[in-house]
XYZ file of C-alpha atoms in Angstrom:
507
model
C 0.036 0.141 -0.103
C 1.215 3.532 -0.685
C 0.747 5.049 2.929
C -0.152 8.496 2.025
C -1.881 10.995 -0.339
C -1.163 14.615 -1.156
C -3.480 16.065 1.356
C -2.761 14.186 4.332
C -2.636 16.763 7.258
C 0.624 18.424 7.720
C 0.410 17.901 11.532
C 3.568 15.925 12.155
C 1.080 12.977 13.130
C 1.156 10.768 10.171
C 3.824 8.312 11.394
C 1.500 7.763 14.367
C -1.546 7.378 12.129
C -0.065 4.725 10.094
C 1.104 2.904 13.310
C -2.506 2.794 14.591
C -3.579 1.362 11.187
C -1.111 -1.498 11.192
C -3.639 -4.147 12.670
C -6.290 -3.146 10.213
C -3.736 -3.190 7.140
C -2.545 -6.554 8.187
C -5.988 -7.878 8.596
C -6.874 -6.872 4.903
C -3.711 -8.536 3.631
C -1.303 -5.579 3.179
C 2.392 -7.029 3.163
C 4.284 -3.925 2.613
C 3.766 -0.080 2.984
C 5.515 2.474 0.854
C 5.787 5.364 3.093
C 6.489 9.244 1.955
C 9.881 10.493 1.773
C 10.833 10.876 5.555
C 13.815 13.040 4.972
C 13.980 16.729 6.019
C 12.561 19.082 3.292
C 13.015 22.719 2.713
C 9.289 23.266 3.866
C 7.829 22.004 7.196
C 4.684 21.316 5.302
C 6.219 19.941 2.179
C 5.472 16.347 1.192
C 9.132 15.480 1.146
C 10.289 15.692 -2.525
C 11.659 19.129 -1.686
C 14.548 17.309 -0.099
C 17.077 19.174 1.902
C 19.031 16.761 4.163
C 19.033 13.009 3.470
C 20.386 12.399 6.968
C 17.718 14.265 9.000
C 14.672 12.017 9.556
C 13.114 14.292 11.993
C 15.951 14.612 14.399
C 17.553 18.095 14.064
C 16.356 21.653 14.150
C 16.635 22.532 10.525
C 14.373 24.489 8.201
C 12.089 25.801 11.129
C 11.276 22.290 12.636
C 12.731 19.328 14.163
C 9.967 16.786 12.977
C 9.236 16.440 9.430
C 5.807 16.898 7.985
C 5.158 13.237 8.931
C 6.564 13.059 12.392
C 9.703 12.727 14.522
C 12.466 10.182 13.949
C 11.249 8.405 17.107
C 7.694 8.358 15.737
C 9.128 6.780 12.526
C 11.195 4.168 14.429
C 7.948 3.157 16.337
C 5.912 2.790 13.215
C 8.622 0.576 11.625
C 8.865 -1.595 14.781
C 5.021 -2.125 14.839
C 5.061 -2.964 11.296
C 7.937 -5.561 11.777
C 6.182 -7.017 14.685
C 3.318 -8.180 12.468
C 5.600 -9.005 9.500
C 4.725 -5.787 7.388
C 7.710 -4.304 5.409
C 8.446 -0.821 4.993
C 9.500 0.741 1.590
C 11.319 3.996 1.740
C 10.440 6.762 -0.928
C 14.066 7.683 -2.168
C 14.430 11.114 -3.569
C 18.028 11.464 -5.053
C 17.520 13.618 -8.163
C 17.533 16.968 -6.407
C 18.078 19.062 -3.296
C 16.097 21.989 -2.176
C 16.217 24.870 0.271
C 19.949 25.481 0.150
C 21.562 27.530 3.060
C 22.927 30.192 0.721
C 23.823 31.071 -2.841
C 27.239 30.574 -4.714
C 28.424 32.177 -7.843
C 29.197 29.900 -10.727
C 29.217 29.842 -14.525
C 26.262 28.372 -16.166
C 24.290 28.647 -19.539
C 20.561 29.091 -20.089
C 18.955 26.283 -22.096
C 15.709 25.969 -23.798
C 13.126 24.447 -21.419
C 11.521 22.425 -24.315
C 14.883 21.249 -25.684
C 17.520 21.158 -22.831
C 20.115 20.277 -25.340
C 19.774 23.770 -27.029
C 21.766 26.449 -25.123
C 20.399 29.996 -25.304
C 23.255 32.038 -23.953
C 27.051 31.835 -23.533
C 28.395 30.907 -20.193
C 27.622 33.742 -17.659
C 27.921 34.133 -13.951
C 24.842 33.275 -11.743
C 24.134 33.099 -8.146
C 22.488 29.860 -7.551
C 21.009 28.324 -4.243
C 23.541 25.456 -4.108
C 25.323 25.656 -0.793
C 24.079 22.962 1.636
C 25.971 23.182 4.975
C 23.285 21.375 7.223
C 24.110 23.677 10.224
C 21.531 21.976 12.407
C 23.028 18.492 11.993
C 26.650 19.557 11.748
C 28.762 16.533 10.649
C 26.787 13.779 12.520
C 26.321 10.776 10.141
C 27.947 12.577 7.149
C 30.706 15.261 6.769
C 29.565 15.743 3.143
C 28.599 19.369 2.264
C 27.283 20.319 -1.139
C 28.375 23.295 -3.245
C 27.906 24.395 -6.779
C 30.302 21.624 -8.193
C 28.091 18.888 -6.962
C 25.076 19.994 -9.245
C 24.451 20.117 -12.924
C 21.580 22.726 -12.932
C 19.317 25.174 -11.242
C 16.262 27.253 -12.276
C 16.869 30.468 -10.449
C 19.589 33.206 -10.582
C 19.458 35.117 -7.434
C 21.711 37.936 -8.818
C 19.372 38.795 -11.613
C 16.063 37.606 -9.892
C 15.664 35.519 -12.973
C 13.791 32.238 -13.641
C 15.271 29.935 -16.388
C 16.834 26.560 -16.669
C 20.594 26.999 -16.275
C 22.988 24.219 -16.918
C 26.221 24.478 -14.790
C 29.426 25.092 -16.992
C 32.776 23.487 -16.114
C 34.962 20.531 -16.592
C 32.755 17.359 -17.244
C 29.680 19.333 -16.665
C 26.733 18.287 -18.643
C 23.372 16.604 -18.456
C 23.403 12.884 -17.852
C 23.010 11.136 -21.165
C 21.211 8.059 -19.922
C 17.930 9.690 -18.949
C 14.705 10.197 -20.574
C 14.838 11.933 -24.172
C 11.761 13.919 -23.369
C 12.469 17.694 -23.962
C 15.544 16.733 -25.537
C 17.051 15.626 -22.287
C 14.987 15.298 -19.052
C 17.822 15.161 -16.598
C 16.645 18.439 -15.019
C 13.402 18.336 -13.232
C 13.560 20.879 -10.294
C 15.560 22.564 -7.581
C 19.221 22.059 -7.595
C 19.917 19.027 -9.937
C 22.436 16.644 -8.366
C 25.381 15.592 -10.484
C 25.674 11.862 -9.924
C 28.952 11.594 -11.854
C 30.729 13.419 -9.158
C 32.847 11.152 -7.145
C 31.958 12.875 -3.685
C 28.297 12.759 -4.610
C 28.405 8.963 -5.511
C 30.168 8.202 -2.307
C 27.819 10.237 -0.104
C 24.746 8.655 -1.610
C 26.056 5.226 -1.593
C 27.072 5.741 2.174
C 23.442 6.927 2.891
C 21.877 3.923 1.175
C 23.707 1.874 3.765
C 22.998 4.269 6.762
C 19.185 4.406 6.187
C 18.883 0.605 6.595
C 20.702 0.785 9.952
C 18.573 3.653 11.256
C 15.275 1.912 10.247
C 14.887 -1.779 9.101
C 13.362 -1.035 5.792
C 12.783 -3.826 3.268
C 13.074 -1.859 -0.003
C 12.759 1.486 -1.671
C 10.795 3.385 -4.259
C 13.135 5.301 -6.573
C 11.585 8.691 -7.296
C 11.815 10.258 -10.700
C 13.924 7.360 -12.229
C 13.799 8.801 -15.796
C 15.269 12.050 -14.588
C 18.739 10.866 -13.556
C 21.496 8.677 -14.760
C 20.353 5.090 -15.204
C 24.004 3.952 -14.878
C 24.192 5.532 -11.456
C 20.951 3.898 -10.403
C 22.243 0.720 -11.586
C 25.440 1.108 -9.488
C 23.452 2.208 -6.465
C 21.162 -0.688 -6.632
C 24.160 -2.997 -6.905
C 25.671 -1.338 -3.939
C 22.408 -1.904 -1.887
C 22.175 -5.571 -3.044
C 26.019 -6.082 -1.847
C 25.614 -4.305 1.273
C 22.036 -4.396 2.524
C 20.697 -7.650 1.051
C 20.111 -9.467 -1.997
C 16.474 -9.499 -1.288
C 15.862 -5.798 -1.050
C 12.927 -4.793 -3.037
C 13.120 -1.812 -5.337
C 10.630 -0.235 -7.537
C 11.293 2.595 -10.082
C 9.112 5.520 -10.940
C 9.769 5.688 -14.522
C 6.828 7.688 -15.772
C 6.439 6.731 -19.468
C 3.280 5.250 -21.037
C 5.075 3.519 -23.734
C 5.908 -0.106 -22.582
C 8.944 -0.418 -24.787
C 10.596 2.251 -22.926
C 10.034 0.527 -19.656
C 11.469 -2.683 -21.025
C 14.457 -0.708 -22.154
C 15.039 0.861 -18.860
C 14.554 -2.549 -17.164
C 17.201 -4.208 -19.393
C 19.619 -1.213 -18.566
C 19.066 -2.069 -14.926
C 19.833 -5.767 -15.492
C 16.153 -6.615 -14.419
C 17.226 -5.815 -10.757
C 14.238 -3.702 -10.070
C 10.607 -3.540 -10.873
C 8.603 -0.552 -12.319
C 5.101 0.866 -11.891
C 2.863 -0.166 -14.796
C 2.176 3.330 -16.145
C 0.760 2.027 -19.354
C -1.761 -0.067 -17.427
C -2.900 2.926 -15.605
C -3.276 4.701 -18.919
C -5.552 1.881 -20.115
C -7.734 1.916 -17.065
C -8.279 5.725 -17.519
C -8.930 5.564 -21.197
C -11.258 2.468 -20.999
C -13.188 3.984 -18.107
C -14.066 7.131 -20.101
C -14.769 5.187 -23.446
C -18.440 4.190 -23.948
C -18.080 0.517 -24.532
C -14.354 0.238 -24.254
C -13.081 -3.225 -25.132
C -12.149 -4.890 -21.894
C -10.571 -7.770 -23.765
C -7.651 -5.348 -24.518
C -7.244 -3.909 -21.173
C -3.755 -5.488 -20.588
C -2.366 -5.012 -24.098
C 0.772 -2.985 -24.331
C 1.300 -2.981 -20.539
C 4.158 -4.066 -18.518
C 2.138 -6.648 -16.576
C 1.333 -8.407 -19.879
C 5.148 -8.182 -21.047
C 7.001 -8.730 -17.787
C 4.710 -9.428 -14.980
C 7.341 -10.281 -12.483
C 8.539 -6.833 -12.793
C 5.277 -4.943 -12.980
C 3.833 -3.027 -9.964
C 0.246 -2.529 -10.957
C -1.772 0.371 -9.408
C -5.015 2.414 -9.851
C -3.893 5.781 -8.552
C -1.221 7.473 -6.496
C -0.421 10.893 -5.045
C 0.733 12.306 -8.323
C -2.188 11.218 -10.227
C -4.680 12.768 -7.810
C -6.947 15.578 -9.223
C -4.869 18.841 -9.684
C -1.452 17.069 -9.445
C 1.361 16.884 -12.004
C 0.398 13.476 -13.429
C -3.335 13.816 -12.934
C -5.005 10.610 -14.290
C -8.807 10.408 -14.066
C -10.321 7.031 -13.804
C -14.183 7.220 -13.837
C -15.580 6.417 -10.511
C -17.537 3.315 -11.693
C -14.543 1.759 -12.997
C -12.193 1.942 -9.820
C -13.672 -1.185 -8.189
C -13.195 -3.039 -11.785
C -9.620 -1.778 -12.013
C -8.759 -2.872 -8.525
C -10.312 -6.417 -9.088
C -8.162 -6.612 -12.291
C -4.863 -6.022 -10.162
C -5.755 -7.716 -6.879
C -7.655 -10.824 -7.941
C -5.154 -12.048 -10.583
C -1.857 -13.808 -10.462
C 0.260 -11.414 -12.418
C 2.126 -8.256 -11.082
C 2.607 -6.795 -7.743
C -0.555 -4.783 -6.888
C -0.374 -1.515 -4.875
C -3.399 0.002 -3.327
C -3.537 3.785 -2.595
C -4.023 5.406 0.718
C -6.405 7.891 -0.908
C -8.612 5.220 -2.337
C -8.889 3.352 0.941
C -9.318 6.063 3.400
C -10.340 9.041 1.091
C -8.835 12.273 -0.165
C -8.692 14.992 2.642
C -8.341 18.126 0.362
C -7.834 19.407 -3.141
C -10.417 20.232 -5.766
C -12.336 17.146 -5.135
C -12.024 15.813 -1.680
C -13.823 12.557 -0.749
C -14.531 11.344 2.861
C -14.307 7.600 2.265
C -12.934 4.911 -0.211
C -13.241 5.670 -3.827
C -14.563 2.152 -4.421
C -17.750 2.862 -2.503
C -16.134 1.670 0.603
C -15.477 -1.771 -0.924
C -11.640 -1.760 -1.651
C -10.913 -3.456 1.657
C -13.254 -6.350 0.677
C -11.217 -6.694 -2.455
C -7.976 -6.993 -0.555
C -9.327 -9.488 1.734
C -10.545 -11.460 -1.175
C -6.946 -11.485 -2.493
C -5.693 -12.661 0.761
C -8.136 -15.409 1.322
C -9.424 -16.712 -2.032
C -7.146 -15.559 -4.941
C -4.560 -18.411 -5.063
C -3.382 -20.917 -7.571
C -2.895 -21.188 -11.231
C -4.911 -18.905 -13.730
C -6.218 -19.337 -17.273
C -7.745 -16.400 -19.035
C -10.881 -16.266 -21.426
C -11.218 -12.770 -22.531
C -13.574 -13.112 -25.285
C -16.427 -10.548 -24.892
C -15.878 -6.852 -25.402
C -17.817 -5.357 -22.484
C -18.183 -8.295 -20.030
C -15.086 -10.271 -18.650
C -15.269 -12.842 -15.952
C -12.570 -14.292 -13.577
C -13.154 -17.749 -11.978
C -10.865 -19.147 -9.432
C -11.437 -22.793 -8.698
C -10.006 -25.823 -6.834
C -10.113 -28.027 -9.753
C -8.112 -29.496 -12.486
C -10.820 -29.177 -15.330
C -11.054 -26.151 -17.342
C -14.337 -25.507 -19.299
C -15.167 -22.510 -21.539
C -18.338 -20.606 -20.432
C -21.116 -19.285 -22.713
C -20.195 -17.523 -25.907
C -21.582 -14.263 -24.637
C -19.098 -13.684 -21.979
C -15.469 -14.015 -21.227
C -13.238 -15.007 -18.271
C -10.315 -16.654 -16.900
C -9.832 -19.657 -14.518
C -7.466 -19.824 -11.630
C -6.987 -22.831 -9.295
C -7.003 -22.579 -5.549
C -4.620 -24.486 -3.492
C -4.629 -26.607 -0.474
C -4.360 -23.890 2.126
C -7.185 -21.867 0.265
C -9.634 -24.275 -1.283
C -12.858 -22.149 -1.599
C -12.036 -20.405 -4.895
C -13.824 -17.287 -6.269
C -15.692 -16.180 -9.443
C -15.320 -12.578 -10.605
C -17.244 -11.003 -13.279
C -17.413 -7.446 -14.370
C -19.068 -5.200 -17.092
C -18.319 -1.810 -18.332
C -21.626 -1.977 -20.244
C -25.059 -3.513 -19.503
C -25.818 -6.004 -16.872
C -24.769 -9.461 -17.846
C -23.869 -13.046 -16.524
C -21.502 -15.773 -17.153
C -21.904 -19.564 -16.777
C -18.647 -20.595 -15.128
C -17.255 -23.981 -14.323
C -16.051 -23.894 -10.578
C -15.404 -27.609 -10.137
C -17.580 -30.567 -9.327
C -16.321 -30.730 -5.761
C -18.462 -27.480 -5.289
C -21.632 -29.143 -6.266
C -24.671 -27.988 -4.322
C -22.738 -25.061 -2.762
C -24.440 -21.666 -2.406
C -22.202 -18.667 -3.743
C -22.781 -15.061 -2.782
C -21.573 -11.745 -4.083
C -19.097 -10.417 -1.556
C -19.407 -6.970 -2.944
C -23.221 -7.062 -1.976
C -24.117 -5.459 -5.116
C -26.076 -8.709 -6.030
C -28.344 -10.077 -3.556
C -29.310 -13.413 -4.906
C -27.651 -16.806 -4.289
C -25.957 -18.781 -6.982
C -26.303 -22.515 -6.779
C -23.422 -24.612 -8.092
C -25.043 -27.486 -10.169
C -24.264 -31.067 -10.262
C -21.657 -30.538 -13.182
C -19.896 -27.830 -11.258
C -21.370 -24.836 -13.008
C -22.904 -21.540 -11.666
C -24.528 -18.768 -13.566
C -22.936 -15.647 -12.083
C -24.615 -12.183 -12.858
C -23.238 -8.728 -12.686
C -24.824 -5.336 -12.674
C -24.102 -2.850 -15.411
C -20.958 -0.780 -14.979
C -20.082 -2.966 -12.025
C -18.071 -5.839 -10.754
C -19.235 -8.979 -8.510
C -17.141 -11.289 -6.796
C -18.735 -14.592 -5.889
C -17.480 -17.027 -3.244
C -18.924 -19.894 -1.228
C -21.398 -18.377 1.254
C -19.848 -20.503 3.954
C -16.465 -18.694 3.218
C -18.081 -15.232 3.705
C -19.600 -16.188 7.094
C -16.392 -17.629 8.348
C -14.364 -14.601 7.319
C -16.647 -11.575 7.431
C -15.177 -9.789 4.649
C -17.423 -6.640 5.007
C -16.207 -5.754 8.574
C -15.127 -2.032 8.361
C -11.610 -0.802 8.974
């Protein structure tokens, strides 16, 4: 689960909120929590991507506060211990592309570049005053003696001497944008604030040291690599290798490489020697497009996605803090489609699904706040269904444009359903024998005749989403006829299983 959304209160209490939620999250099947950037930012209310000091986790009086927006270092450590106690891992949001909130300016030579083509220089080298001096006076030399100065950066976007906003590329020996970054805008190395030069040996040494240090301060199990397309892939590869060698070979890493073309994601994974996973941005785009398209073809929902091409490296998701309304990567999925999308990532075997704090608990602010779950308060039901019933092998039958079904069975026989609907079969296992049948429609109401196994003969199956109130009887041949409402999803399981597990109990 992504454990935050953009509008979580800036009350320095979020680490405590998450700690209190740990029992509920364990109950619904959350295995790992991606927490927000916990290093000191330049703004006490900043969400953490305005990174100031990697080594300040809410311990030092810097930038007007000791605690970060999320809480103190002590609160953070207590959260991680509470998660560890119930075997929930913590993934750190790692921001290594930029620094913000410098302590003072320095004069250095730089050239202005075209914001739309950063390879095009618009001026000869000129002296500018950039905010690039990071002395960390509140921390001093505890944990690290490294201080950052102009030579440790490749660019800024503000000249204090002229009070001028532009993208300035640092001039000097071996100073240039990294070449192994996204080719958007010519070269998308520069994103914001003071852009770190990852080729500088002092920078490399300090970041590698920090990668080891953070794991000693808090026992995290992995990292999200922020803005992966904006800095050197070769540096990231070396950083990941360093973590594997020093922290552990099973350290989980997922990159935020925000491109909608799956071939670019595959190229990046190859450059990284397939040592990390990526968020499946193309799949999110498919969800958004089909949700807004009348009669969109559900059979093609996974075409051109990372989970289709390389499922073991795909982190599937339905939304995150950047895709919220009003944010930089705003991606609108029609409300009716959110439960369908979550069913497709949670109730299938491919990919590593990630649910969103804002979809589970609601959005607290912004243009369109919502008090509760964006899935009509049903997301926790789907996560419990994944934990309890979504096990075993799977076989797909996507053969109807607007109605696809999923059926998960404890059986060794696969039988195709009626021609008017599509679906896929997945088998249960010894520990989870009940199975489930899921059917969804982005058009009119429909049904599917599904084979769920002769050993289920005579069982009564009910919709755990409670959007269909009837009971389906499994016939003597192991079939049931499972209905679904228009623009909806229904998840059917043995009624004895629903009574045993109380899937609808609230968080």
